């Protein structure tokens, strides 16, 4: 099993979720985050005063899935969220050693088949 963390533009979230659903990925976590990368600073105005925006709003998707679904998922995220501009985001892949179902306390050996298992 692997965990994919994808940091993407907030405006690309809906399109990315549609792409993931099209390949059968329905379970994931979404968090609002801010970060800093190569994306240029922008100017903001608050109560009539200018300020630099150095941390940019992003969305983090976290998906745990079987190894065979990693590359299709990465391709889908890139295809759905890429604009070609700086600040499009990053994708990280981590190994997952074990997964447990909290309700039953059992281990889940194939996370993609959870919808097909009886808990």
Short mmCIF file of C-alpha atoms in Angstrom, two decimals:
data_model
loop_
_atom_site.label_atom_id
_atom_site.label_comp_id
_atom_site.label_asym_id
_atom_site.label_seq_id
_atom_site.Cartn_x
_atom_site.Cartn_y
_atom_site.Cartn_z
CA UNK A 1 0.00 0.00 0.00
CA UNK A 2 1.02 3.60 -0.58
CA UNK A 3 -0.12 7.02 0.60
CA UNK A 4 -0.28 9.83 -1.92
CA UNK A 5 -0.19 13.41 -0.68
CA UNK A 6 -0.98 15.94 -3.38
CA UNK A 7 -0.77 19.70 -2.81
CA UNK A 8 -2.86 21.43 -5.50
CA UNK A 9 -4.53 24.74 -6.30
CA UNK A 10 -7.90 25.13 -4.54
CA UNK A 11 -9.64 26.02 -7.80
CA UNK A 12 -8.62 22.62 -9.24
CA UNK A 13 -10.12 20.54 -6.42
CA UNK A 14 -13.52 19.84 -8.03
CA UNK A 15 -11.94 18.81 -11.33
CA UNK A 16 -9.42 16.59 -9.52
CA UNK A 17 -12.13 14.87 -7.46
CA UNK A 18 -14.11 14.15 -10.65
CA UNK A 19 -11.00 12.63 -12.22
CA UNK A 20 -10.34 10.47 -9.16
CA UNK A 21 -13.94 9.22 -9.11
CA UNK A 22 -13.61 8.31 -12.81
CA UNK A 23 -10.78 5.89 -11.98
CA UNK A 24 -12.59 4.47 -8.94
CA UNK A 25 -10.92 6.45 -6.16
CA UNK A 26 -13.67 7.57 -3.79
CA UNK A 27 -11.92 7.62 -0.42
CA UNK A 28 -9.58 10.49 0.41
CA UNK A 29 -9.00 13.30 2.87
CA UNK A 30 -8.96 16.98 1.88
CA UNK A 31 -7.34 19.71 3.99
CA UNK A 32 -6.94 23.43 3.41
CA UNK A 33 -3.29 24.38 3.78
CA UNK A 34 -0.97 27.30 3.01
CA UNK A 35 2.54 27.00 1.69
CA UNK A 36 5.52 28.47 0.01
CA UNK A 37 7.26 27.31 -3.15
CA UNK A 38 8.33 28.90 -6.42
CA UNK A 39 5.03 30.74 -6.83
CA UNK A 40 5.63 34.46 -6.76
CA UNK A 41 4.43 36.67 -3.89
CA UNK A 42 1.29 38.67 -4.50
CA UNK A 43 0.00 41.92 -3.07
CA UNK A 44 -3.04 42.08 -0.84
CA UNK A 45 -4.95 44.99 0.67
CA UNK A 46 -6.36 44.92 4.19
CA UNK A 47 -8.11 47.99 5.61
CA UNK A 48 -6.51 50.16 2.99
CA UNK A 49 -2.95 48.95 3.60
CA UNK A 50 -0.90 46.87 1.16
CA UNK A 51 0.84 43.71 2.32
CA UNK A 52 2.78 40.86 0.70
CA UNK A 53 1.15 37.45 0.47
CA UNK A 54 4.04 35.02 0.89
CA UNK A 55 2.06 31.92 1.89
CA UNK A 56 -0.39 30.79 -0.77
CA UNK A 57 -3.63 28.90 -0.12
CA UNK A 58 -3.54 25.29 -1.35
CA UNK A 59 -5.49 22.08 -0.87
CA UNK A 60 -3.89 18.83 0.30
CA UNK A 61 -5.36 15.51 -0.83
CA UNK A 62 -4.35 12.39 1.09
CA UNK A 63 -5.14 9.03 -0.49
CA UNK A 64 -4.17 5.55 0.73
CA UNK A 65 -4.38 2.88 -1.95
CA UNK A 66 -2.91 -0.34 -3.30
CA UNK A 67 0.36 -0.21 -5.23
CA UNK A 68 -1.30 -0.97 -8.58
CA UNK A 69 -3.42 2.20 -8.31
CA UNK A 70 -0.53 4.59 -7.58
CA UNK A 71 0.49 5.51 -11.13
CA UNK A 72 -3.08 5.90 -12.51
CA UNK A 73 -3.88 8.12 -9.51
CA UNK A 74 -0.78 10.27 -10.00
CA UNK A 75 -1.55 10.64 -13.72
CA UNK A 76 -5.14 11.64 -12.92
CA UNK A 77 -4.08 14.24 -10.36
CA UNK A 78 -1.56 15.76 -12.79
CA UNK A 79 -4.03 15.78 -15.70
CA UNK A 80 -6.80 17.29 -13.55
CA UNK A 81 -4.85 19.94 -11.66
CA UNK A 82 -2.05 21.08 -13.96
CA UNK A 83 -2.17 24.65 -15.29
CA UNK A 84 1.45 24.90 -16.43
CA UNK A 85 2.12 27.83 -14.09
CA UNK A 86 4.32 27.97 -11.02
CA UNK A 87 2.34 27.01 -7.93
CA UNK A 88 0.56 23.99 -9.45
CA UNK A 89 1.74 21.91 -6.49
CA UNK A 90 3.54 18.68 -5.65
CA UNK A 91 2.77 14.98 -5.26
CA UNK A 92 4.48 12.82 -2.64
CA UNK A 93 4.27 9.02 -2.33
CA UNK A 94 4.91 7.19 0.96
CA UNK A 95 4.86 3.49 1.86
CA UNK A 96 2.11 2.34 4.23
CA UNK A 97 3.02 -0.62 6.40
CA UNK A 98 -0.39 -1.39 7.88
CA UNK A 99 -3.97 -0.15 7.87
CA UNK A 100 -6.64 -0.90 10.47
CA UNK A 101 -10.39 -0.63 10.42
CA UNK A 102 -11.22 1.26 13.62
CA UNK A 103 -14.75 -0.12 13.94
CA UNK A 104 -13.75 -3.78 13.70
CA UNK A 105 -10.09 -3.59 14.74
CA UNK A 106 -9.11 -5.78 11.80
CA UNK A 107 -6.29 -5.07 9.38
CA UNK A 108 -7.05 -4.03 5.82
CA UNK A 109 -4.59 -5.74 3.50
CA UNK A 110 -6.02 -4.28 0.30
CA UNK A 111 -7.30 -0.76 0.97
CA UNK A 112 -8.88 -0.42 -2.51
CA UNK A 113 -11.26 -3.30 -1.83
CA UNK A 114 -12.73 -1.78 1.34
CA UNK A 115 -15.98 -0.97 -0.39
CA UNK A 116 -16.33 -4.62 -1.39
CA UNK A 117 -15.54 -6.10 2.04
CA UNK A 118 -18.04 -6.84 4.71
CA UNK A 119 -16.89 -5.07 7.89
#
